[in-house]
Coordinates of C-alpha atoms in Angstrom, one line a residue:
M1 CA 144.7 -22.6 253.1
I2 CA 146.8 -23.8 250.2
E3 CA 144.1 -24.3 247.6
Q4 CA 146.3 -25.0 244.9
L5 CA 150.2 -25.3 243.8
Y6 CA 151.9 -25.6 240.2
V7 CA 155.3 -25.8 239.4
K8 CA 156.7 -25.8 235.6
D9 CA 159.8 -26.9 234.8
Y10 CA 161.2 -27.1 238.4
I11 CA 163.8 -29.9 238.9
L12 CA 162.5 -33.2 238.5
F13 CA 159.0 -31.9 237.4
D14 CA 158.1 -30.8 233.8
S15 CA 154.7 -28.7 235.1
A16 CA 152.5 -30.4 237.7
M17 CA 149.3 -28.9 239.4
I18 CA 147.6 -30.3 242.9
D19 CA 144.6 -28.8 243.8
F20 CA 144.1 -29.7 247.3
S21 CA 141.8 -29.5 249.8
K22 CA 140.3 -29.1 253.3
G23 CA 141.0 -32.0 255.9
M24 CA 144.3 -34.2 255.3
S25 CA 146.6 -34.8 252.5
V26 CA 148.9 -37.4 252.4
I27 CA 151.8 -37.1 249.6
T28 CA 153.8 -40.5 248.8
G29 CA 156.2 -42.5 246.6
E30 CA 159.1 -44.0 246.5
T31 CA 162.2 -42.4 248.0
G32 CA 164.0 -39.9 245.6
A33 CA 160.5 -39.9 243.9
G34 CA 160.6 -36.0 244.4
K35 CA 158.2 -35.3 247.5
S36 CA 159.9 -33.5 249.5
L37 CA 160.9 -31.3 246.0
L38 CA 157.2 -30.2 246.8
I39 CA 157.1 -29.0 250.0
D40 CA 160.8 -26.9 249.0
A41 CA 159.0 -25.4 246.4
I42 CA 156.1 -23.9 249.2
G43 CA 159.3 -23.2 251.0
Y44 CA 160.0 -21.0 248.2
L45 CA 156.7 -19.6 247.3
M46 CA 156.6 -18.6 251.2
G47 CA 160.6 -16.2 251.0
E48 CA 162.8 -18.9 252.1
R49 CA 166.7 -18.9 250.4
I50 CA 166.9 -20.9 247.2
Q51 CA 169.6 -23.4 247.6
G52 CA 171.6 -24.6 244.1
N53 CA 169.5 -24.5 241.1
I54 CA 166.2 -25.3 240.6
V55 CA 165.5 -24.9 237.3
R56 CA 164.9 -27.7 235.2
K57 CA 168.0 -29.2 232.7
G58 CA 167.4 -27.1 229.3
K59 CA 165.2 -25.0 230.5
D60 CA 165.9 -21.5 231.0
R61 CA 163.1 -20.5 234.3
C62 CA 161.0 -22.4 236.7
I63 CA 158.3 -20.5 237.7
L64 CA 156.1 -21.4 240.8
Q65 CA 153.2 -21.0 242.1
M66 CA 150.7 -20.9 245.1
V67 CA 147.0 -20.3 245.1
L68 CA 145.6 -19.7 249.1
T69 CA 142.2 -19.4 249.9
L70 CA 140.9 -15.6 251.2
P71 CA 142.8 -15.0 255.0
D72 CA 141.3 -13.6 257.9
D73 CA 140.4 -9.9 257.4
S74 CA 143.3 -8.5 259.5
I75 CA 146.4 -10.4 257.1
V76 CA 143.7 -8.8 254.2
K77 CA 144.2 -4.9 255.6
E78 CA 148.0 -5.6 256.1
L79 CA 148.2 -6.4 252.8
E80 CA 146.0 -3.5 251.5
E81 CA 148.5 -1.0 253.5
N82 CA 151.2 -2.0 251.6
G83 CA 149.7 -1.8 248.5
F84 CA 147.8 -5.2 247.0
F85 CA 144.9 -5.3 245.7
I86 CA 142.8 -8.7 247.1
E87 CA 139.8 -10.1 246.2
D88 CA 138.7 -13.8 247.2
Q89 CA 142.0 -15.3 246.4
L90 CA 145.9 -14.9 247.2
I91 CA 148.5 -16.4 244.3
I92 CA 151.6 -16.3 245.2
Q93 CA 154.6 -16.6 241.9
R94 CA 157.8 -16.9 242.1
I95 CA 160.0 -17.3 239.0
I96 CA 163.5 -18.3 238.9
Q97 CA 166.2 -17.6 235.9
S98 CA 169.3 -20.3 235.2
N99 CA 171.2 -17.7 236.5
Q100 CA 169.6 -17.9 239.9
K101 CA 168.3 -14.5 239.8
S102 CA 164.3 -14.8 241.7
S103 CA 161.3 -12.4 241.6
I104 CA 158.4 -12.7 243.7
R105 CA 154.4 -11.1 243.0
I106 CA 151.3 -11.2 245.1
N107 CA 148.5 -11.2 243.2
Q108 CA 150.4 -9.9 240.1
Q109 CA 152.5 -7.2 241.7
A110 CA 156.2 -7.6 242.8
T111 CA 157.4 -7.2 246.0
T112 CA 160.0 -8.6 248.7
L113 CA 160.9 -11.8 250.0
S114 CA 161.5 -10.7 253.2
F115 CA 157.3 -8.9 253.3
V116 CA 156.4 -12.4 251.4
K117 CA 158.0 -14.8 253.9
Q118 CA 156.4 -11.9 257.3
L119 CA 153.3 -13.1 255.6
C120 CA 153.4 -16.5 255.3
S121 CA 154.6 -17.2 258.1
K122 CA 151.2 -16.2 259.5
L123 CA 149.7 -18.3 257.2
I124 CA 151.3 -21.9 256.9
D125 CA 153.9 -24.1 259.4
V126 CA 156.2 -26.3 257.9
H127 CA 157.2 -29.0 259.8
S128 CA 160.2 -30.7 259.1
Q129 CA 162.6 -33.1 260.7
M130 CA 164.7 -29.9 261.3
D131 CA 162.5 -28.7 263.7
T132 CA 163.5 -31.8 266.1
Y133 CA 166.9 -29.5 266.6
T134 CA 165.1 -26.7 266.5
L135 CA 162.8 -27.1 269.8
M136 CA 166.1 -28.3 271.7
D137 CA 167.0 -24.6 271.7
P138 CA 165.8 -22.6 274.9
R139 CA 165.3 -19.9 273.0
I140 CA 162.7 -21.7 270.9
Q141 CA 161.2 -23.2 274.1
M142 CA 160.6 -20.1 275.8
D143 CA 158.6 -19.0 272.4
L144 CA 156.4 -22.0 272.8
L145 CA 155.9 -21.9 276.3
D146 CA 154.4 -17.9 275.8
Q147 CA 152.5 -18.9 273.0
Y148 CA 151.0 -21.3 275.2
A149 CA 150.3 -19.6 278.5
D150 CA 149.1 -16.7 275.9
A151 CA 151.7 -14.3 277.6
L152 CA 152.9 -12.9 274.0
E153 CA 151.6 -9.6 274.4
L154 CA 153.0 -9.4 277.9
R155 CA 156.2 -10.0 277.2
H156 CA 156.1 -7.2 274.5
Q157 CA 155.2 -5.1 277.3
V158 CA 158.3 -6.6 279.2
N159 CA 160.7 -5.9 276.1
D160 CA 159.7 -2.6 275.5
A161 CA 160.0 -1.7 279.8
F162 CA 163.7 -3.8 279.2
Y163 CA 165.2 -1.6 276.4
A164 CA 163.9 1.4 278.5
Y165 CA 165.2 0.7 281.3
D166 CA 168.2 -0.8 279.5
D167 CA 168.8 3.1 277.8
A168 CA 168.3 4.6 281.9
Y169 CA 170.7 2.6 282.4
T170 CA 173.2 3.4 279.7
L171 CA 173.0 7.2 279.9
Y172 CA 173.9 7.0 283.7
Q173 CA 176.5 5.0 283.2
K174 CA 177.6 7.9 280.6
V175 CA 177.2 10.7 282.7
E176 CA 179.0 8.8 285.5
G177 CA 181.9 7.9 284.1
E178 CA 182.3 12.1 282.9
E179 CA 185.3 13.8 284.4
L180 CA 184.2 17.6 285.9
N181 CA 186.4 18.8 282.8
I182 CA 187.1 23.2 283.6
D183 CA 189.1 23.4 279.8
Q184 CA 185.8 21.4 278.2
L185 CA 183.2 23.8 279.8
D186 CA 186.0 26.9 278.3
L187 CA 185.7 25.3 275.0
L188 CA 181.9 24.6 275.0
T189 CA 181.1 28.7 276.0
E190 CA 183.6 29.7 273.3
Q191 CA 181.9 27.3 271.1
C192 CA 178.3 28.6 271.9
N193 CA 179.3 32.2 271.9
E194 CA 180.7 31.6 268.7
I195 CA 177.5 30.0 267.4
D196 CA 175.1 33.2 268.4
E197 CA 177.9 36.0 267.0
L198 CA 177.3 34.2 263.5
Y199 CA 173.7 32.8 263.6
M200 CA 171.2 34.0 261.2
T201 CA 167.9 32.9 259.7
P202 CA 167.6 31.2 256.3
E203 CA 166.0 34.6 255.1
E204 CA 168.7 36.9 256.5
F205 CA 171.4 34.6 254.7
D206 CA 169.7 35.2 251.6
Q207 CA 169.3 39.2 252.4
L208 CA 173.2 39.2 253.3
D209 CA 173.7 37.7 249.5
Q210 CA 171.4 40.1 247.8
Q211 CA 173.6 43.1 249.7
I212 CA 176.8 41.3 248.3
E213 CA 175.2 41.3 245.3
E214 CA 174.0 45.0 245.3
A215 CA 177.5 45.8 246.6
S216 CA 179.4 44.0 244.1
H217 CA 177.8 46.1 241.4
A218 CA 176.7 49.5 243.3
Q219 CA 179.6 51.0 241.3
R220 CA 178.8 51.0 237.5
S221 CA 175.1 52.0 239.6
I222 CA 177.2 55.3 240.8
D223 CA 177.9 56.3 238.3
S224 CA 175.1 56.7 236.5
L225 CA 173.7 58.0 239.4
Y226 CA 176.0 60.8 239.1
A227 CA 175.8 61.7 235.9
S228 CA 172.0 61.8 236.6
L229 CA 172.5 64.4 239.4
Q230 CA 174.4 66.1 236.9
L231 CA 171.9 66.6 234.5
L232 CA 169.3 67.8 237.2
N233 CA 172.1 70.1 238.9
Q234 CA 174.3 71.2 236.5
E235 CA 174.5 75.9 235.6
N236 CA 171.3 75.5 232.9
G237 CA 170.5 72.0 233.9
I238 CA 167.2 70.3 233.6
L239 CA 165.9 72.1 237.0
D240 CA 167.7 75.4 236.6
N241 CA 165.5 75.5 232.9
L242 CA 162.4 74.1 233.9
Y243 CA 162.1 76.8 236.9
S244 CA 162.5 79.3 234.0
L245 CA 160.1 78.1 231.3
G246 CA 157.6 78.1 234.2
K247 CA 158.5 81.5 235.4
N248 CA 158.8 82.6 232.4
L249 CA 155.6 81.5 231.2
Q250 CA 152.7 82.3 233.9
D251 CA 152.4 86.2 233.2
D252 CA 151.0 84.7 230.3
S253 CA 147.4 84.2 231.0
N254 CA 146.7 81.7 228.0
L255 CA 149.2 79.7 229.7
Q256 CA 148.9 79.4 232.8
E257 CA 147.7 76.1 233.5
K258 CA 150.9 75.2 231.2
S259 CA 153.1 77.0 233.7
S260 CA 151.8 75.3 236.4
W261 CA 152.1 71.9 235.0
I262 CA 155.8 73.0 234.7
Q263 CA 156.0 74.2 238.0
D264 CA 154.6 70.9 238.9
T265 CA 157.2 68.7 237.1
Y266 CA 160.0 71.1 238.5
Y267 CA 159.0 69.5 241.8
A268 CA 158.4 66.5 240.9
F269 CA 162.5 66.5 239.6
D270 CA 163.7 68.0 242.3
E271 CA 162.2 65.4 244.4
L272 CA 163.8 62.5 241.9
K273 CA 166.7 64.6 242.6
D274 CA 166.7 64.2 247.0
E275 CA 165.6 59.6 245.9
I276 CA 168.8 59.4 243.8
E277 CA 170.8 61.7 246.5
K278 CA 169.8 59.0 249.3
R279 CA 170.5 56.2 246.7
K280 CA 174.0 57.4 245.9
E281 CA 174.6 57.3 249.6
D282 CA 173.0 54.1 250.4
L283 CA 175.1 52.7 247.4
L284 CA 178.4 54.7 248.8
Q285 CA 177.9 53.2 252.0
S286 CA 177.3 48.8 250.8
V287 CA 180.5 49.4 248.3
E288 CA 182.4 50.6 252.0
Q289 CA 180.6 47.3 253.4
L290 CA 181.4 44.6 250.4
D291 CA 184.4 43.8 252.6
E292 CA 182.9 43.3 255.7
L293 CA 179.7 41.5 254.3
Q294 CA 182.3 39.6 252.6
D295 CA 183.9 38.7 255.6
K296 CA 180.6 38.2 257.8
K297 CA 180.0 35.0 255.1
F298 CA 183.4 33.7 255.1
K299 CA 182.9 33.2 258.9
L300 CA 179.5 31.6 258.9
K301 CA 180.4 29.4 255.9
K302 CA 183.2 28.4 257.9
A303 CA 180.7 27.8 260.6
I304 CA 178.4 25.8 258.9
R305 CA 180.9 23.5 258.0
K306 CA 181.8 23.1 261.5
Y307 CA 179.2 22.4 263.1
G308 CA 177.6 20.5 260.8
G309 CA 176.9 21.5 257.1
S310 CA 173.7 24.0 257.7
L311 CA 172.1 26.5 259.7
D312 CA 169.8 23.6 261.0
A313 CA 172.6 21.6 262.4
M314 CA 174.3 24.4 264.4
V315 CA 171.3 25.2 266.4
Q316 CA 170.8 21.7 267.3
R317 CA 174.6 21.7 267.8
K318 CA 174.6 24.2 270.0
E319 CA 171.7 22.7 271.9
E320 CA 173.5 20.1 272.4
M321 CA 176.3 22.1 274.0
M322 CA 174.2 23.6 276.2
H323 CA 173.5 20.3 277.5
Q324 CA 177.1 19.4 277.8
I325 CA 177.1 23.0 279.8
D326 CA 174.5 22.1 281.9
A327 CA 175.3 18.8 282.7
I328 CA 179.0 19.9 283.5
L329 CA 177.8 23.6 285.6
H330 CA 174.5 20.7 287.6
R331 CA 176.3 17.4 287.4
E332 CA 174.8 16.0 290.5
D333 CA 171.3 17.4 289.7
L334 CA 171.9 15.6 286.9
L335 CA 173.1 12.4 288.1
E336 CA 170.0 12.4 290.8
K337 CA 167.4 12.8 288.2
L338 CA 169.3 10.4 285.8
K339 CA 169.1 8.1 288.8
K340 CA 165.8 8.7 290.2
D341 CA 164.9 7.7 286.4
L342 CA 166.5 4.8 285.9
N343 CA 165.0 3.3 289.4
T344 CA 161.4 4.2 288.3
K345 CA 162.4 2.0 284.8
E346 CA 163.9 -0.5 286.9
K347 CA 161.0 -0.8 289.0
Q348 CA 158.4 -0.5 286.1
Y349 CA 160.9 -3.5 284.3
L350 CA 161.0 -5.7 287.4
T351 CA 157.1 -6.0 288.1
L352 CA 156.3 -6.1 284.1
A353 CA 159.0 -9.5 284.6
Q354 CA 157.5 -10.5 287.3
T355 CA 154.3 -10.7 285.9
L356 CA 155.4 -12.2 283.0
S357 CA 157.1 -15.3 285.4
N358 CA 154.3 -15.6 287.1
K359 CA 151.7 -16.1 284.1
R360 CA 154.3 -18.9 282.6
K361 CA 154.4 -21.0 286.3
Q362 CA 150.7 -21.2 286.0
S363 CA 150.7 -22.8 282.6
F364 CA 153.8 -25.1 283.8
D365 CA 151.3 -27.8 285.0
S366 CA 148.7 -28.0 282.4
L367 CA 151.6 -27.7 279.8
S368 CA 152.8 -31.0 281.6
S369 CA 149.6 -32.8 281.7
A370 CA 148.7 -32.3 278.2
L371 CA 152.0 -33.8 277.0
E372 CA 152.0 -36.2 279.1
T373 CA 149.0 -37.3 277.3
H374 CA 150.1 -37.0 274.4
F375 CA 153.4 -39.0 275.7
K376 CA 150.8 -42.0 276.5
D377 CA 149.5 -41.8 273.1
L378 CA 152.3 -42.4 271.5
M379 CA 153.3 -45.1 273.6
L380 CA 155.7 -43.2 275.4
E381 CA 153.9 -44.5 279.0
H382 CA 156.7 -43.3 281.1
A383 CA 157.9 -40.2 279.9
R384 CA 156.9 -36.6 282.1
F385 CA 157.7 -33.8 281.3
K386 CA 158.5 -30.0 283.0
V387 CA 159.9 -27.0 282.9
S388 CA 162.8 -26.0 284.5
C389 CA 162.5 -21.9 285.1
T390 CA 165.7 -20.5 287.2
S391 CA 166.2 -16.7 287.0
K392 CA 168.7 -14.7 284.8
P393 CA 169.9 -11.4 284.9
Y394 CA 168.0 -8.2 283.3
S395 CA 166.9 -9.6 279.7
A396 CA 164.8 -8.9 276.8
N397 CA 162.7 -11.6 277.4
G398 CA 162.3 -11.1 281.3
T399 CA 164.3 -12.7 284.5
D400 CA 163.7 -16.5 283.4
Q401 CA 165.8 -19.3 282.0
I402 CA 163.8 -21.5 280.3
E403 CA 163.8 -24.9 279.3
F404 CA 162.1 -27.9 278.9
L405 CA 163.5 -31.3 280.7
V406 CA 162.1 -34.8 280.5
S407 CA 162.8 -38.4 282.1
M408 CA 161.5 -41.3 279.8
N409 CA 161.7 -43.9 281.9
P410 CA 160.8 -44.5 286.1
G411 CA 163.7 -43.4 288.5
Q412 CA 165.7 -41.5 286.2
A413 CA 166.0 -38.3 286.4
F414 CA 164.9 -34.8 284.5
S415 CA 167.5 -33.8 281.8
P416 CA 166.7 -31.5 278.7
L417 CA 165.1 -33.2 275.8
K418 CA 168.6 -34.1 274.1
Q419 CA 169.8 -35.5 276.3
S420 CA 166.7 -37.8 276.7
A421 CA 165.6 -39.8 274.5
S422 CA 166.7 -42.3 271.8
G423 CA 166.2 -41.2 268.1
G424 CA 162.4 -42.4 267.7
E425 CA 161.5 -41.6 271.2
L426 CA 162.6 -37.8 270.1
S427 CA 160.3 -38.5 266.9
R428 CA 157.6 -39.2 269.0
L429 CA 158.3 -36.2 271.8
M430 CA 158.8 -33.6 269.6
F431 CA 155.3 -34.5 267.5
A432 CA 153.5 -34.3 270.6
L433 CA 155.0 -31.1 271.7
K434 CA 154.3 -29.7 267.7
V435 CA 150.3 -31.4 268.4
V436 CA 150.1 -29.0 271.5
F437 CA 151.7 -26.3 270.6
Q438 CA 149.9 -25.9 267.6
T439 CA 146.8 -25.8 268.8
E440 CA 147.4 -22.5 270.4
S441 CA 148.1 -21.1 267.1
Y442 CA 146.2 -19.3 264.4
T443 CA 147.8 -20.9 261.3
E444 CA 145.7 -22.1 258.5
T445 CA 148.3 -24.7 257.2
L446 CA 150.1 -27.4 258.9
I447 CA 152.8 -29.1 257.4
F448 CA 154.2 -32.3 257.8
D449 CA 157.4 -33.3 256.4
E450 CA 158.7 -36.8 257.0
I451 CA 158.7 -36.3 260.7
D452 CA 157.5 -39.6 261.3
T453 CA 160.9 -40.9 260.9
G454 CA 161.9 -43.7 262.9
V455 CA 158.9 -44.8 264.2
S456 CA 156.4 -47.6 263.1
G457 CA 153.9 -50.2 264.2
K458 CA 151.0 -48.4 266.9
V459 CA 152.8 -45.6 267.1
A460 CA 153.2 -44.1 263.5
L461 CA 148.7 -45.2 263.7
K462 CA 148.5 -42.8 266.6
M463 CA 151.0 -39.9 264.9
G464 CA 148.6 -40.3 262.2
E465 CA 145.1 -40.0 264.1
K466 CA 146.7 -36.5 265.9
M467 CA 146.9 -35.8 262.5
R468 CA 143.9 -36.1 261.4
F469 CA 142.5 -34.6 264.4
L470 CA 144.4 -31.4 263.8
S471 CA 142.6 -31.6 259.9
K472 CA 139.7 -30.3 262.0
K473 CA 140.8 -27.6 262.7
Y474 CA 143.7 -26.8 260.3
Q475 CA 144.3 -27.9 256.4
V476 CA 147.2 -30.8 257.4
L477 CA 149.2 -32.0 254.7
C478 CA 152.0 -34.4 255.6
I479 CA 154.9 -36.4 253.7
T480 CA 154.9 -39.9 254.4
H481 CA 156.5 -43.4 254.0
L482 CA 154.1 -45.1 256.2
A483 CA 150.9 -46.8 255.8
S484 CA 149.5 -46.2 259.0
V485 CA 149.9 -42.5 258.9
A486 CA 148.5 -42.3 254.9
A487 CA 145.5 -44.8 255.7
W488 CA 144.1 -41.2 257.7
A489 CA 144.5 -39.0 254.7
Q490 CA 141.3 -37.7 252.7
D491 CA 142.9 -37.0 250.0
H492 CA 146.0 -38.8 248.7
Y493 CA 148.5 -38.2 246.2
T494 CA 151.4 -39.5 245.5
V495 CA 154.8 -39.2 243.2
I496 CA 155.9 -41.2 240.6
K497 CA 159.6 -41.0 238.5
T498 CA 159.9 -42.5 235.4
S499 CA 162.8 -41.8 233.6
D500 CA 164.0 -43.1 229.7
E501 CA 167.5 -42.8 228.1
N502 CA 167.2 -39.1 228.1
E503 CA 165.5 -37.3 230.7
T504 CA 164.1 -38.4 234.2
T505 CA 160.2 -36.8 235.1
T506 CA 158.2 -37.0 238.1
K507 CA 154.2 -36.1 237.8
V508 CA 151.9 -36.0 241.0
V509 CA 148.4 -38.0 240.7
L510 CA 145.4 -38.2 242.9
L511 CA 144.3 -41.5 243.8
D512 CA 141.2 -42.8 243.9
A513 CA 140.1 -45.5 246.3
D514 CA 141.1 -48.5 244.8
Q515 CA 144.4 -46.7 243.3
C516 CA 145.0 -45.3 247.0
I517 CA 144.7 -48.9 248.8
D518 CA 147.1 -50.4 246.1
E519 CA 149.5 -47.6 247.4
L520 CA 149.1 -48.4 251.0
A521 CA 149.6 -52.0 250.2
T522 CA 152.8 -51.3 248.7
M523 CA 153.5 -49.5 251.4
A524 CA 152.9 -51.4 254.1
S525 CA 154.5 -54.3 252.4
G526 CA 156.6 -54.2 249.2
G527 CA 154.2 -55.0 246.8
V528 CA 150.9 -55.0 245.8
S529 CA 149.2 -59.0 246.7
E530 CA 145.9 -60.2 246.9
A531 CA 147.0 -60.5 251.0
S532 CA 148.8 -57.3 251.0
R533 CA 144.9 -55.3 249.5
K534 CA 143.1 -56.8 252.2
A535 CA 145.7 -55.9 255.2
A536 CA 145.4 -52.3 253.6
Q537 CA 142.1 -52.3 253.3
D538 CA 141.6 -53.7 257.0
L539 CA 143.4 -50.7 257.7
K540 CA 141.3 -48.3 256.0
N541 CA 138.3 -49.9 257.3
R542 CA 139.5 -49.9 261.1
I543 CA 140.3 -46.2 260.6
Q544 CA 137.5 -45.3 258.8
G545 CA 135.5 -46.5 261.9
K546 CA 137.4 -44.8 264.2
I547 CA 136.6 -42.1 262.6
H548 CA 132.9 -42.3 262.5
G549 CA 132.4 -44.4 265.5

């Protein structure tokens, strides 16, 4: 629930801090004082888009902040998985600069509006006059029905099954519509062969680069090797001299050990000569292969550009072409396989869609009964409700076309909501829908922003009673102009606007018991008098009697 709302330099507000409690709270005040600005501020803290400049005139920035009690474990887990540190409170703060740029934080950690919006939609539900039009949308009506029927998980399964079927249908239609093209088969075969001929692993590609590098520098190495061989092989060269030296010393017994060492050295140099000879031949071969290696690399790089830009992309492209070749060569087999898969997925979809349809229909009577009970409480004694359910083509939400219908008077045919009720009747219908569907949600805070427009008297009293009833399970915040609604609240706030020559300022005051009676008297009679105070006190007493009686 919302524990606290704080605004600073926000339109008409210099600074205001409101501490909310559990149960039902109302916010009242004269038209234009700024009541709805507070609900707008909560909306902005829930990630809603800011319309216009909300920074107070002459200020550089506006600060909005909302403190929420620790939500349930699933939401805490979601926050922690997204990197937020949560202790005992959830603090959402949004700062809006005068140039309309803004930033938003959760517990002092920067985040995105989309994340905050998704998070707060699970915690707070705002009902305004605009919802009256939203509830007329058959798509929204289906969402509410599935929530009421506890069918949301089943609907997710239908959604997944539909897109699996849709993908299978699209693929089947694509393959069926493709013409058998022999020229294309030849081209694909040629391209696959080209990839097979040129492809090499990344390690082989590196080795090719190394071979080209070595071949490019081989000539200088070859010259050095020729010079080395000459030193070893020439007449009176190293080998001749070592051989002669060893032979000359072997007859001297004192130098035989040295003679043996010199002979070993001779054989070592002789082996070195063979190694140099082999290396020279290898390098000569590399030089001869340089053109061939460079041409191979050129063709490979050209193929890489042609088939996706990398060696991995070449492999992937070949696999795709092989599938295309297989599709052309075995088209009828492929079509049969795809058709079988399509039929299986269609059957799975229809089974789930029918199960969903049945679950929806099972809730129709209880929904109608619940709503008609609230209709009677709200002085719509003759109003009746039913759900229209007709068939429609396959879709992600099933095969049902859902629409809410009402009949407001005896003998009147059922028709869609927007065609059936006057303004005051429509407000009551929508309020009844909100009450019924809200009992099936897991939201912690309900906000009603002047949804009692167009009603008065006993109807307003009943609306207030139903809000008080909802406050047993939810925190309820309500903006109202009606004393008959406000009198049900446990906490009563009023918004007061004051003006002088230079500026207009709005403040929020939590009323004590006497102030609450004065405010109710003003709301009901336009001013405070002995008679209006007595009427307000009687109203409050009657309501307290109902609550505690």
